[in-house]
Tab-separated table of C-alpha atoms and ligand atoms in Angstrom:
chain	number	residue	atom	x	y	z
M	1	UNK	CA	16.826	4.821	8.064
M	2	UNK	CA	13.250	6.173	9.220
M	3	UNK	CA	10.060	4.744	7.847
M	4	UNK	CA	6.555	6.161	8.592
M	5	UNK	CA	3.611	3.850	8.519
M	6	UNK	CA	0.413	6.052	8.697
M	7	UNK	CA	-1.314	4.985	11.945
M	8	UNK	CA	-4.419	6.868	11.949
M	9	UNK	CA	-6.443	3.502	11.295
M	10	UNK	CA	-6.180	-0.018	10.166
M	11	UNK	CA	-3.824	-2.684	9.919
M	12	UNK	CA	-0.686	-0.473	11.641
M	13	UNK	CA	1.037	-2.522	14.060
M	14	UNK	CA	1.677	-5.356	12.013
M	15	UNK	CA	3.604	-3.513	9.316
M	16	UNK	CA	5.225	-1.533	11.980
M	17	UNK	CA	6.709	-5.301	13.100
M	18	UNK	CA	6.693	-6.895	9.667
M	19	UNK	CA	9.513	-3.894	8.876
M	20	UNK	CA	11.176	-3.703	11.858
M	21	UNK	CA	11.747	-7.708	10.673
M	22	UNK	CA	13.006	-7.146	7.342
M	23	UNK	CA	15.166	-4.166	8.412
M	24	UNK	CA	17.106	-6.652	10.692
M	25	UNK	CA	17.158	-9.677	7.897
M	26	UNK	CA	18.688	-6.700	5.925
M	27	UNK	CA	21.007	-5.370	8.654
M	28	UNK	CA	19.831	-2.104	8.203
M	29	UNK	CA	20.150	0.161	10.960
M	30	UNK	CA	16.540	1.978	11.593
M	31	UNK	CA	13.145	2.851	13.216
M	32	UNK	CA	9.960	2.462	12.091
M	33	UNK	CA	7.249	4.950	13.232
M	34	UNK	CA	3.509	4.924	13.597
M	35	UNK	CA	2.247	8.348	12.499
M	36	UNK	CA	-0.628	10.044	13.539
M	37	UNK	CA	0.335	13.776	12.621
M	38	UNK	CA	2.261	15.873	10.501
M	39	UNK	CA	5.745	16.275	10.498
M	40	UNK	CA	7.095	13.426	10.560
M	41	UNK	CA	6.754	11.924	7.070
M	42	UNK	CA	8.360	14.443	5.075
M	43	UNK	CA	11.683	13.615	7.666
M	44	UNK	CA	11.354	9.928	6.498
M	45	UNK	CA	13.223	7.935	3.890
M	46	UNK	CA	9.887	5.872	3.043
M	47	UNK	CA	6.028	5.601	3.909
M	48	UNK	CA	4.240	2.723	4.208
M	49	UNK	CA	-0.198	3.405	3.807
M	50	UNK	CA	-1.622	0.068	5.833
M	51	UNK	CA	-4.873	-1.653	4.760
M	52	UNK	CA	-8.047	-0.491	6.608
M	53	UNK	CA	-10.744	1.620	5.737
M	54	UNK	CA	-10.015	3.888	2.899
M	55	UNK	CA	-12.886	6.525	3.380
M	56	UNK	CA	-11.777	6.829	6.931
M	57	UNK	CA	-7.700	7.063	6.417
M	58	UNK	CA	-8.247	9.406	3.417
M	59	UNK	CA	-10.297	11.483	5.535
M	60	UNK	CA	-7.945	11.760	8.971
M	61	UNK	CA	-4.861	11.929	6.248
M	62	UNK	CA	-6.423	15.159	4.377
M	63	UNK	CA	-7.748	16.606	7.366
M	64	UNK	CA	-4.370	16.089	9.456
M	65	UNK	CA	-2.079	16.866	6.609
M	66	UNK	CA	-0.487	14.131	6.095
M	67	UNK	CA	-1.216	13.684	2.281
M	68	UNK	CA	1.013	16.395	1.133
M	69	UNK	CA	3.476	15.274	2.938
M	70	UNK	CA	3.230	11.920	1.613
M	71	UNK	CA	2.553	13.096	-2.155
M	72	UNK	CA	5.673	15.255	-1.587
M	73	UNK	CA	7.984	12.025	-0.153
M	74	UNK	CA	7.364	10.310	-3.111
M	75	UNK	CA	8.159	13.623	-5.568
M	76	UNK	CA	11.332	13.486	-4.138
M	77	UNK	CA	12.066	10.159	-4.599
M	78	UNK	CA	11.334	8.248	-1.595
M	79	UNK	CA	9.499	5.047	-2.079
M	80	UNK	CA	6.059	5.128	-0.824
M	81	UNK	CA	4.014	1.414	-0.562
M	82	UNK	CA	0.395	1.063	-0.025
M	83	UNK	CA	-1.794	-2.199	0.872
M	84	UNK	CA	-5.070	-2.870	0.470
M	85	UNK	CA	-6.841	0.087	1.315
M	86	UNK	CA	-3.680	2.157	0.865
M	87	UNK	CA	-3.508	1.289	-2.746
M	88	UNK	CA	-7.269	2.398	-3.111
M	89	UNK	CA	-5.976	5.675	-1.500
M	90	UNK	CA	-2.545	5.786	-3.786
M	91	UNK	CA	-4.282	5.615	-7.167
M	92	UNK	CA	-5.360	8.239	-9.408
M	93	UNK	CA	-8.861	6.771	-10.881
M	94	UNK	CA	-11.480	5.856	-8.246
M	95	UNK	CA	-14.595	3.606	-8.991
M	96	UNK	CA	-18.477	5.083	-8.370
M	97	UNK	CA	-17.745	3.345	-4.575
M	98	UNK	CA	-14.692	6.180	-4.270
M	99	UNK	CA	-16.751	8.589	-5.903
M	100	UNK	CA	-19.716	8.271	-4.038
M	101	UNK	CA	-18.110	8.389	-0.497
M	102	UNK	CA	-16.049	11.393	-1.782
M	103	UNK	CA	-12.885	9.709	-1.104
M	104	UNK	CA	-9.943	12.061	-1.971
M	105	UNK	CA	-7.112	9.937	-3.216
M	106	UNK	CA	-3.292	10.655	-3.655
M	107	UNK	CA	-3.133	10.388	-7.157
M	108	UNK	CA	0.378	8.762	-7.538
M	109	UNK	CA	-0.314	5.819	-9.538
M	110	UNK	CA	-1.463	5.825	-12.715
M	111	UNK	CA	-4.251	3.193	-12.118
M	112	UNK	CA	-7.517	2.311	-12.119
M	113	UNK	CA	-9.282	1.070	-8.633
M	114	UNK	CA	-11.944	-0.800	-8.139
M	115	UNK	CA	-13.177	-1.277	-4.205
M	116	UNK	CA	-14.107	-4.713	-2.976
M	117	UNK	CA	-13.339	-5.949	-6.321
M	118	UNK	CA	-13.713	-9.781	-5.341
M	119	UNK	CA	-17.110	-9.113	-3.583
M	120	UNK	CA	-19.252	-10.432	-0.800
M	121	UNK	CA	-19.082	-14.050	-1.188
M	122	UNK	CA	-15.272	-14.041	-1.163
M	123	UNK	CA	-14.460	-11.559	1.188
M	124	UNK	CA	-11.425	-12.740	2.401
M	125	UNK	CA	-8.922	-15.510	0.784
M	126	UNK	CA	-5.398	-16.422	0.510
M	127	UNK	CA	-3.873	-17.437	-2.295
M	128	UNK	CA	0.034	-18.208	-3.877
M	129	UNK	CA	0.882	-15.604	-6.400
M	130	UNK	CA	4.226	-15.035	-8.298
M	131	UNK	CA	5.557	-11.433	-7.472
M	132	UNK	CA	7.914	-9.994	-9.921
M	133	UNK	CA	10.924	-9.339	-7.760
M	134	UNK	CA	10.065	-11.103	-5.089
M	135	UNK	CA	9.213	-14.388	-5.985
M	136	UNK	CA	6.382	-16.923	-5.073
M	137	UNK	CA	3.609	-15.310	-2.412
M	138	UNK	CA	1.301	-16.264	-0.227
M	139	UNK	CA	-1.331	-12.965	-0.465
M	140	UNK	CA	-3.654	-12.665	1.855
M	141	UNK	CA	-7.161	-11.051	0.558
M	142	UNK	CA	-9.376	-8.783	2.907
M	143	UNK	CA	-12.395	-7.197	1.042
M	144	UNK	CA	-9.774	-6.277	-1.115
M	145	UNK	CA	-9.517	-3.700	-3.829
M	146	UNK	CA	-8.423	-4.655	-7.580
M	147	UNK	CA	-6.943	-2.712	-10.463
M	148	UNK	CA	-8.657	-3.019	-13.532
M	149	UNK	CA	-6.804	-0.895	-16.116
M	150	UNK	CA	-2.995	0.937	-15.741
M	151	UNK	CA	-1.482	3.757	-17.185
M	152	UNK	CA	2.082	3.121	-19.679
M	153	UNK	CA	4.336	3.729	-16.706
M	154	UNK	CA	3.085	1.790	-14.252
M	155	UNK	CA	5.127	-2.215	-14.150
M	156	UNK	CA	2.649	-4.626	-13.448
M	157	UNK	CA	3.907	-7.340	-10.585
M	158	UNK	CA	1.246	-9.680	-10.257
M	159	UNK	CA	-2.118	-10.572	-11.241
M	160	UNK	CA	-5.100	-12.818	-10.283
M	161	UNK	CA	-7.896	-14.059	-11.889
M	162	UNK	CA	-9.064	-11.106	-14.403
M	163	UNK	CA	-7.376	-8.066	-12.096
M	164	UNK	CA	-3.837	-6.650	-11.718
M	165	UNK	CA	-3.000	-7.089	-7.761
M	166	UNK	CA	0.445	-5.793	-7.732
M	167	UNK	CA	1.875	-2.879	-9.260
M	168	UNK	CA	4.967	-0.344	-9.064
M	169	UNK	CA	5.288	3.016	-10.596
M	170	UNK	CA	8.909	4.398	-10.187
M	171	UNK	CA	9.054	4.494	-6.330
M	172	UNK	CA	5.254	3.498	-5.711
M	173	UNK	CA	4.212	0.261	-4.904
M	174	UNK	CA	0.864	-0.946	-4.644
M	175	UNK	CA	-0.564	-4.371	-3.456
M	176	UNK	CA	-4.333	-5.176	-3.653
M	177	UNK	CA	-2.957	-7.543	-0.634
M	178	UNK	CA	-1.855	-7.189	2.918
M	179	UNK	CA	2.301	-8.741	3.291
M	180	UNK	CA	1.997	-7.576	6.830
M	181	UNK	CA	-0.197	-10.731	7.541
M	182	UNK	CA	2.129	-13.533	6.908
M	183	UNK	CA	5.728	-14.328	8.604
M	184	UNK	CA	7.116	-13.739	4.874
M	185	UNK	CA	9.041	-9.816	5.217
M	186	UNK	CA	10.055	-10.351	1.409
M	187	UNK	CA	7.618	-7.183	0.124
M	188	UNK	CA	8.997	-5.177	3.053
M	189	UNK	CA	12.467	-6.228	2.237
M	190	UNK	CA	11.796	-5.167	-0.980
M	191	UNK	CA	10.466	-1.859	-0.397
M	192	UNK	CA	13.486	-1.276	1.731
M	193	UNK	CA	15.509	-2.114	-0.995
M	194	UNK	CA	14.329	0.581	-2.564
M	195	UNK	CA	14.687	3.228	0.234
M	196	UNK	CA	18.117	2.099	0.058
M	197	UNK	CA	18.716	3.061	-3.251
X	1	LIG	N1	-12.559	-2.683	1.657
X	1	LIG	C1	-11.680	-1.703	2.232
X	1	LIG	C2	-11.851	-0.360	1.554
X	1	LIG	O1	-12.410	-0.299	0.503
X	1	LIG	C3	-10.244	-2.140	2.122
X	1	LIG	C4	-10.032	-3.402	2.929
X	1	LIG	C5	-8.654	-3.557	3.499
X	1	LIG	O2	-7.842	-2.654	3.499
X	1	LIG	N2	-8.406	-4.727	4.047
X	1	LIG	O3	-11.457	0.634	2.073
């Protein structure tokens, strides 16, 4: 098995370990790549969008061509995860923050985004949240984004406060939250659950 984690910015090396973790608790055979140009998505079985700063990944993943090979992973099938600032960039409605940067977005969940949803005064947090499939969570918060609204298809998995944190559309997964930050591989062994399928 081959997952890609986009590696033009953010949080990249810590889901690059956080799978490599859950692929062994999983004993499946695999590599994980950092990717930083085309071509080597679309020969993956999943992709994984880190947290970071979405204006700036949208922009190196349009401009290195990337995105199509992403949106055309998860056509086929493949499941595609995004945290944080990846599920700003997976979702199909963007706030007047993403409209005002021009930030292009992937368009494969049916959901709408709203950037640094939990604001200045709480800009980062952790908190225990129940996860449909995966149980009881500690999620760790970073300027985070929040869903507000989703479309019939997508499953919500978990919510806090007044927002949706945690969705899943077919093979998409989002998470207003970053797994990669805590020793727990669950999401990851999740989402290679999936990949498995
Ligand atoms: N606030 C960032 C953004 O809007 C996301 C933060 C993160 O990924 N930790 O792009």
């Amino acid at each position: 098995m081959r997952i890609a984690v986009i590696g033009v910015q953010g949080a990249v090396e810590e889901h690059v370990v956080a799978t490599k973790k859950a692929m062994q608790k999983l004993g499946i055979d695999g590599e994980v790549l950092a990717v930083r140009r085309k071509g080597i998505v679309s020969k993956s079985d999943g992709v994984i969008i880190p947290g970071g700063e979405s204006t700036t990944i949208s922009r190196l993943m349009f401009r290195d061509s990337i995105a199509s090979e992403i949106i055309e992973l998860a056509e086929e099938g493949k499941p595609v995860m995004g945290t944080c600032a990846g599920l700003i960039l997976l979702s199909k409605h963007g706030d007047e923050q993403v409209e005002k940067t021009k930030t292009k977005l992937l368009g494969l969940l049916d959901v709408w985004i709203k950037r640094n949803a939990f604001g200045r005064q709480r800009e980062s947090f952790q908190v225990k949240l129940n996860v449909k499939y995966v149980g009881e969570f500690e999620a760790v918060f970073i300027r985070a984004p929040a869903i507000t609204k989703v479309g019939e298809d997508v499953e919500v998995l978990a919510t806090f406060e007044d927002y949706i944190v945690a969705v899943k559309q077919d093979n998409v997964l989002g998470l207003a939250f970053h797994p990669e930050l805590t020793e727990d591989t669950r999401v990851h062994e999740f989402f290679l659950k999936m990949a498995l399928d």
